XYZ file of C-alpha atoms in Angstrom:
419
model
C 0.000 0.000 0.000
C 1.293 3.447 -0.939
C 0.838 7.114 -0.055
C 0.088 9.790 -2.649
C 0.385 13.571 -2.435
C -1.838 15.943 -4.440
C -0.746 19.572 -4.807
C -3.572 22.135 -4.748
C -6.647 23.129 -2.798
C -9.696 23.218 -5.071
C -12.516 21.045 -6.344
C -10.215 19.680 -9.061
C -7.771 18.410 -6.444
C -10.675 17.009 -4.407
C -11.742 14.991 -7.478
C -8.150 13.840 -8.135
C -7.796 12.712 -4.529
C -11.107 10.833 -4.626
C -10.053 8.951 -7.755
C -6.678 8.019 -6.288
C -8.342 6.657 -3.137
C -10.258 4.181 -5.313
C -7.001 2.408 -6.173
C -6.423 -0.866 -4.341
C -2.775 0.105 -4.000
C -3.349 3.532 -2.413
C -3.557 3.617 1.370
C -3.533 7.367 1.998
C -3.992 10.519 -0.066
C -2.610 13.807 1.223
C -3.477 17.176 -0.290
C -1.320 20.270 0.227
C -2.693 22.643 1.243
C -6.109 21.127 0.482
C -9.318 22.380 2.065
C -11.410 21.101 5.017
C -14.170 19.838 2.722
C -11.777 17.144 1.475
C -11.700 15.578 4.938
C -15.241 14.292 4.296
C -13.810 12.063 1.552
C -10.974 10.646 3.639
C -8.308 12.899 2.116
C -5.759 14.202 4.640
C -4.895 17.886 4.285
C -1.372 19.217 4.802
C -0.810 22.891 5.759
C 1.933 23.536 3.199
C 1.426 26.111 0.447
C 1.636 25.078 -3.214
C 4.780 27.108 -3.905
C 6.767 26.024 -0.850
C 8.662 23.382 -2.788
C 11.255 22.777 -0.087
C 8.652 21.912 2.562
C 6.639 19.833 0.091
C 9.701 17.756 -0.795
C 10.549 17.379 2.887
C 7.010 16.181 3.642
C 7.030 13.733 0.704
C 10.308 12.238 1.940
C 9.271 11.961 5.582
C 5.933 10.342 4.699
C 7.507 8.041 2.065
C 5.120 9.387 -0.591
C 5.275 7.202 -3.716
C 3.730 9.677 -6.137
C 2.930 13.389 -6.251
C 0.256 14.745 -8.629
C 0.144 18.475 -9.384
C -3.248 20.141 -9.811
C -2.823 23.923 -10.398
C -0.883 25.787 -13.064
C 1.203 28.143 -10.892
C 3.433 25.484 -9.241
C 4.024 23.997 -12.702
C 5.003 27.381 -14.107
C 7.341 27.876 -11.156
C 9.086 24.523 -11.779
C 7.771 22.167 -9.086
C 8.288 19.112 -11.313
C 11.947 19.990 -11.947
C 12.412 20.548 -8.194
C 10.904 17.172 -7.232
C 12.836 15.372 -9.979
C 16.092 16.916 -8.754
C 15.226 15.577 -5.301
C 14.736 12.082 -6.736
C 10.965 12.026 -6.078
C 8.289 10.703 -8.445
C 5.941 13.449 -9.628
C 3.362 13.662 -12.411
C 3.267 16.896 -14.379
C 5.183 18.795 -17.070
C 8.536 20.493 -16.585
C 8.819 24.262 -16.265
C 9.889 24.465 -19.916
C 6.850 22.470 -21.083
C 4.519 24.444 -18.788
C 5.270 27.534 -20.872
C 2.648 26.170 -23.276
C 0.095 27.504 -20.777
C 1.974 30.317 -19.066
C 2.712 32.138 -22.348
C -0.002 32.529 -24.986
C 2.618 33.853 -27.392
C 4.836 30.792 -26.934
C 1.817 28.503 -27.446
C 0.926 30.310 -30.676
C 4.479 29.892 -32.003
C 4.459 26.172 -31.173
C 1.073 25.727 -32.872
C 2.367 27.561 -35.926
C 5.404 25.268 -36.099
C 3.172 22.217 -35.594
C 0.678 23.242 -38.281
C -2.158 23.172 -35.753
C -5.255 25.200 -36.699
C -5.805 28.248 -34.466
C -6.952 31.856 -34.686
C -4.812 34.504 -36.398
C -3.099 36.685 -33.821
C -0.662 39.489 -32.992
C 1.131 40.160 -29.703
C 1.812 43.501 -28.002
C 3.809 44.713 -25.028
C 2.686 48.339 -24.800
C -0.744 49.927 -24.655
C -0.369 52.493 -27.436
C 0.853 49.988 -30.046
C -2.008 47.628 -29.251
C -4.598 50.412 -29.544
C -3.076 51.632 -32.826
C -3.366 48.104 -34.242
C -7.131 48.135 -33.641
C -7.628 50.264 -36.773
C -6.796 47.183 -38.868
C -9.116 44.745 -37.090
C -12.730 43.674 -37.391
C -15.038 42.958 -34.470
C -15.649 41.013 -32.359
C -12.084 40.103 -31.433
C -10.425 38.294 -28.540
C -7.858 39.855 -26.191
C -5.797 37.600 -23.912
C -3.354 38.255 -21.106
C -0.082 36.574 -22.077
C 0.301 34.779 -18.770
C -1.546 32.927 -16.033
C -4.807 34.548 -14.935
C -6.763 31.688 -13.296
C -8.937 31.320 -16.388
C -10.038 34.970 -16.271
C -7.497 36.584 -18.614
C -9.550 36.305 -21.800
C -12.057 38.933 -22.924
C -14.172 39.427 -26.038
C -14.287 42.975 -27.413
C -17.485 43.686 -29.361
C -16.365 47.124 -30.526
C -13.530 49.667 -30.423
C -14.429 51.120 -27.015
C -14.543 47.598 -25.499
C -11.136 46.793 -26.968
C -9.520 50.026 -25.747
C -10.892 49.486 -22.224
C -9.658 45.855 -22.074
C -6.207 46.777 -23.406
C -5.948 49.555 -20.814
C -6.856 47.141 -18.010
C -4.217 44.645 -19.113
C -1.338 46.824 -20.327
C -2.176 50.136 -18.634
C -3.272 48.907 -15.212
C -1.453 45.551 -15.536
C -4.411 43.449 -14.389
C -3.207 39.869 -13.606
C 0.355 41.380 -13.626
C 0.127 41.460 -17.412
C 3.066 42.831 -19.429
C 2.141 41.320 -22.797
C -1.130 40.551 -24.579
C -2.321 38.585 -27.578
C -5.058 39.975 -29.832
C -6.650 37.377 -32.074
C -9.566 36.817 -34.396
C -12.874 35.739 -32.906
C -13.801 32.174 -33.800
C -17.446 31.137 -33.996
C -18.661 27.707 -32.945
C -19.189 25.465 -29.950
C -16.273 25.176 -27.544
C -15.124 21.888 -26.038
C -12.177 20.493 -24.113
C -9.899 17.535 -24.757
C -7.634 16.445 -21.920
C -5.062 13.716 -22.459
C -2.529 11.841 -20.355
C 0.801 12.273 -22.139
C 4.340 10.992 -21.931
C 5.879 12.076 -25.226
C 4.495 9.694 -27.890
C 2.202 7.890 -25.473
C -1.117 9.765 -25.523
C -4.218 8.583 -23.676
C -7.219 10.814 -24.435
C -9.946 11.385 -21.869
C -13.644 11.777 -22.758
C -14.484 15.147 -24.319
C -16.016 17.742 -22.013
C -17.497 21.215 -22.219
C -16.819 23.999 -19.715
C -18.969 27.103 -19.175
C -16.668 30.086 -18.558
C -18.981 33.162 -18.520
C -20.418 34.068 -15.131
C -24.115 34.143 -15.996
C -26.810 32.170 -17.823
C -26.776 32.406 -21.597
C -22.974 32.745 -21.622
C -23.193 36.357 -20.464
C -20.911 38.307 -18.171
C -17.182 38.206 -17.433
C -15.096 35.073 -17.724
C -14.607 32.955 -14.619
C -12.511 29.947 -13.714
C -15.485 27.861 -14.894
C -19.117 27.640 -13.726
C -19.837 24.048 -14.673
C -19.121 21.252 -17.124
C -20.456 18.014 -18.550
C -18.973 14.955 -20.254
C -19.005 13.118 -22.598
C -20.553 15.324 -25.295
C -23.573 13.785 -27.055
C -23.501 16.429 -29.796
C -20.091 15.279 -31.074
C -19.047 11.912 -32.503
C -16.563 9.695 -30.691
C -14.240 10.090 -33.680
C -13.737 13.775 -32.906
C -11.486 12.989 -29.946
C -9.239 10.756 -32.072
C -9.142 13.419 -34.769
C -8.021 16.055 -32.267
C -5.347 13.770 -30.796
C -3.767 13.252 -34.211
C -4.390 16.764 -35.545
C -3.635 18.801 -32.431
C -2.082 16.985 -29.457
C 0.486 14.821 -31.227
C 1.792 17.570 -33.568
C 2.245 19.925 -30.595
C 4.130 17.265 -28.597
C 6.398 16.720 -31.607
C 6.923 20.483 -32.040
C 7.978 20.758 -28.390
C 10.384 17.864 -28.810
C 12.023 19.675 -31.738
C 12.744 22.398 -29.199
C 14.277 19.726 -26.894
C 11.272 19.897 -24.573
C 9.704 16.625 -23.461
C 6.100 16.627 -22.272
C 4.887 14.394 -19.450
C 1.623 15.131 -17.679
C -1.863 16.205 -18.672
C -2.233 18.291 -21.822
C -5.520 20.166 -22.075
C -6.585 21.492 -25.472
C -9.309 24.130 -25.358
C -10.966 23.768 -28.765
C -13.779 25.240 -30.818
C -15.711 23.491 -33.581
C -15.792 26.009 -36.444
C -17.368 25.605 -39.877
C -13.982 24.443 -41.171
C -13.320 22.002 -38.321
C -11.804 22.124 -34.815
C -9.356 24.907 -33.949
C -7.321 25.515 -30.787
C -8.283 28.375 -28.482
C -5.661 27.678 -25.811
C -3.586 25.017 -24.103
C -3.402 24.189 -20.415
C -0.782 21.821 -19.027
C -2.861 20.287 -16.226
C -6.319 18.984 -15.442
C -9.060 21.522 -16.138
C -11.392 22.768 -13.440
C -14.359 22.038 -13.442
C -13.832 19.500 -16.259
C -11.890 17.146 -13.986
C -14.895 16.763 -11.691
C -16.965 15.262 -14.545
C -14.215 13.461 -16.486
C -12.149 11.588 -13.864
C -15.153 9.779 -12.303
C -15.651 8.115 -15.698
C -12.354 6.247 -15.301
C -13.122 2.632 -14.421
C -9.537 1.379 -14.397
C -6.968 2.176 -11.687
C -5.911 5.858 -11.744
C -2.753 5.315 -9.720
C -1.648 2.425 -11.964
C -2.383 4.540 -15.050
C -0.025 7.303 -13.923
C 2.729 4.892 -12.840
C 2.506 3.042 -16.154
C 2.678 6.289 -18.074
C 5.735 7.466 -16.124
C 7.418 4.107 -16.792
C 6.479 4.388 -20.500
C 4.513 1.163 -20.258
C 1.094 1.044 -21.953
C -1.367 1.010 -19.028
C -4.793 -0.620 -19.095
C -7.320 2.197 -19.417
C -11.090 1.792 -19.358
C -13.728 4.538 -19.444
C -17.459 4.251 -18.822
C -19.669 4.813 -21.867
C -23.236 4.660 -20.554
C -23.795 7.913 -18.654
C -23.443 11.684 -18.935
C -21.696 13.378 -15.989
C -22.793 16.915 -15.083
C -21.165 19.362 -12.669
C -22.502 22.732 -11.515
C -20.305 25.200 -9.629
C -21.796 27.059 -6.677
C -20.014 30.381 -6.202
C -20.252 33.423 -3.976
C -22.910 35.864 -5.169
C -20.623 38.462 -6.741
C -17.969 36.131 -8.199
C -15.771 36.816 -10.190
C -15.845 40.527 -9.324
C -15.444 39.713 -5.633
C -15.451 36.775 -3.236
C -17.141 36.223 0.097
C -16.266 34.331 3.252
C -18.161 32.972 6.220
C -21.354 31.772 4.506
C -22.491 28.589 6.265
C -22.768 25.549 3.989
C -25.181 23.493 6.077
C -27.270 22.702 2.949
C -24.421 20.448 1.808
C -23.975 18.499 5.045
C -26.331 15.840 3.723
C -26.783 15.265 0.005
C -28.605 12.534 -1.954
C -26.655 9.400 -2.843
C -26.698 10.312 -6.547
C -24.848 13.617 -5.933
C -21.169 14.237 -5.210
C -19.741 17.449 -3.754
C -16.165 18.465 -4.522
C -15.157 21.407 -2.347
C -13.040 24.409 -3.350
C -13.254 27.789 -1.570
C -14.188 26.611 1.929
C -12.902 26.904 5.484
C -13.991 25.801 8.952
C -15.531 28.188 11.475
C -14.948 28.099 15.242
C -17.542 25.323 15.594
C -15.887 23.159 12.957
C -18.654 23.855 10.412
C -17.838 24.372 6.730
C -18.176 27.968 5.526
C -17.411 29.693 2.242
C -13.933 31.133 1.749
C -13.546 32.235 -1.844
C -15.179 32.745 -5.223
C -15.924 29.230 -6.406
C -17.136 27.387 -3.322
C -17.865 23.875 -4.585
C -18.864 21.777 -7.561
C -21.925 19.523 -7.295
C -21.958 16.611 -9.749
C -24.260 13.803 -10.792
C -24.629 11.298 -13.630
C -27.549 9.940 -15.666
C -28.226 8.117 -18.917
C -28.733 11.436 -20.743
C -27.989 15.118 -20.195
C -31.633 16.105 -19.652
C -32.022 13.585 -16.849
C -28.725 14.639 -15.278
C -29.811 18.290 -15.370
C -33.149 17.394 -13.785
C -31.499 15.473 -10.927
C -28.941 18.148 -10.117
C -31.043 21.272 -10.556
C -34.072 19.805 -8.773
C -31.923 19.397 -5.680
C -29.992 22.675 -5.972
C -33.184 24.693 -6.516
C -34.597 23.373 -3.235
C -31.666 24.682 -1.225
C -31.628 28.135 0.381
C -28.231 29.295 -0.823
C -28.139 32.795 0.656
C -25.144 34.772 -0.625
C -24.389 32.118 -3.257
C -25.405 31.505 -6.857
C -24.977 29.109 -9.781
C -25.740 29.034 -13.484
C -29.016 27.352 -14.389
C -28.064 26.334 -17.932
C -25.027 24.066 -17.562
C -25.268 21.274 -20.136
C -27.932 22.984 -22.291
C -25.773 22.673 -25.407
C -25.842 18.893 -25.030
C -29.622 18.518 -24.977
């Protein structure tokens, strides 16, 4: 029996920890720093911050941790995998060099160009005046992205010139998200979807397709968030689409990185859009998506721990996914998220949930009585499964709508595109 460490503190890491605990070989799962909601699933939290690599390595050694799995993007960007490898510890995630595929939009665009991967036309800018001057040559709408990590919130759609000028000023004038460079690209029309894959260079194991809902409010309105809900697999797309995207997107990008002497090992997430001319890449992430993980990982019927070990050893693991149900997840957030977060809202409605619902916790803390309270923007992700998306929506929303969630909210249309 082995011990596993998960780095992170959100609903994604809660879902990763749950899946690891299902392995017959895993005795204990630690999560650093984790959150108190994870304790309800038997995950042990460790009060070490994600970027304190020295203490994390020390903990992994003292506890004889067999495997560390990294959830969030920031530790990857800061080189946690290189640090653990240098310490002789087994860790699953991409190197700092490979993580640049997410931490720099400009770098990702160059790699896609070299790989011949379809994506939107773009230009990059480092100063506000040059970016605004370039707007005279564009058509609207257009997409403006912070060239760096922004917790999923660094992308905005400008419908007109005044929108574009305001967004550029926020990013390059006021340096929102610590932005020093932006990418302006053409707006692509179509339905967005996500493909995550387990990767170790040429070995690529795709996960079921999923669809995230980034805008804050129903009808895809409002500012972008870290994600307000997801569902998987996608009934509106054929099963062949995933294979097509592996060979047309994931594999060429892995090969392009290798030509730069960069190996990729970890989870590669392709954010895609189905246009009239076929799928195109919107962005890459180099880790599990959130909230996609909460609806994708539970579909894995084979051993998650064994899958990762086999991948690291470059041995083809046995991988089996369910194919009968649709999994749906709805994020419950504080009322004014993403503009602001709230703390201290009691979560007593979630102390007892029906057997067909699962709660993965994110922005939560414990009050003086040991009760769970809100402590952030995205508070939790409630998930369920059913034989079709309509039934899954009925199960989840029927329960959520009965709860008195004062100071909290959720989107009411997650999964609508799949009906």
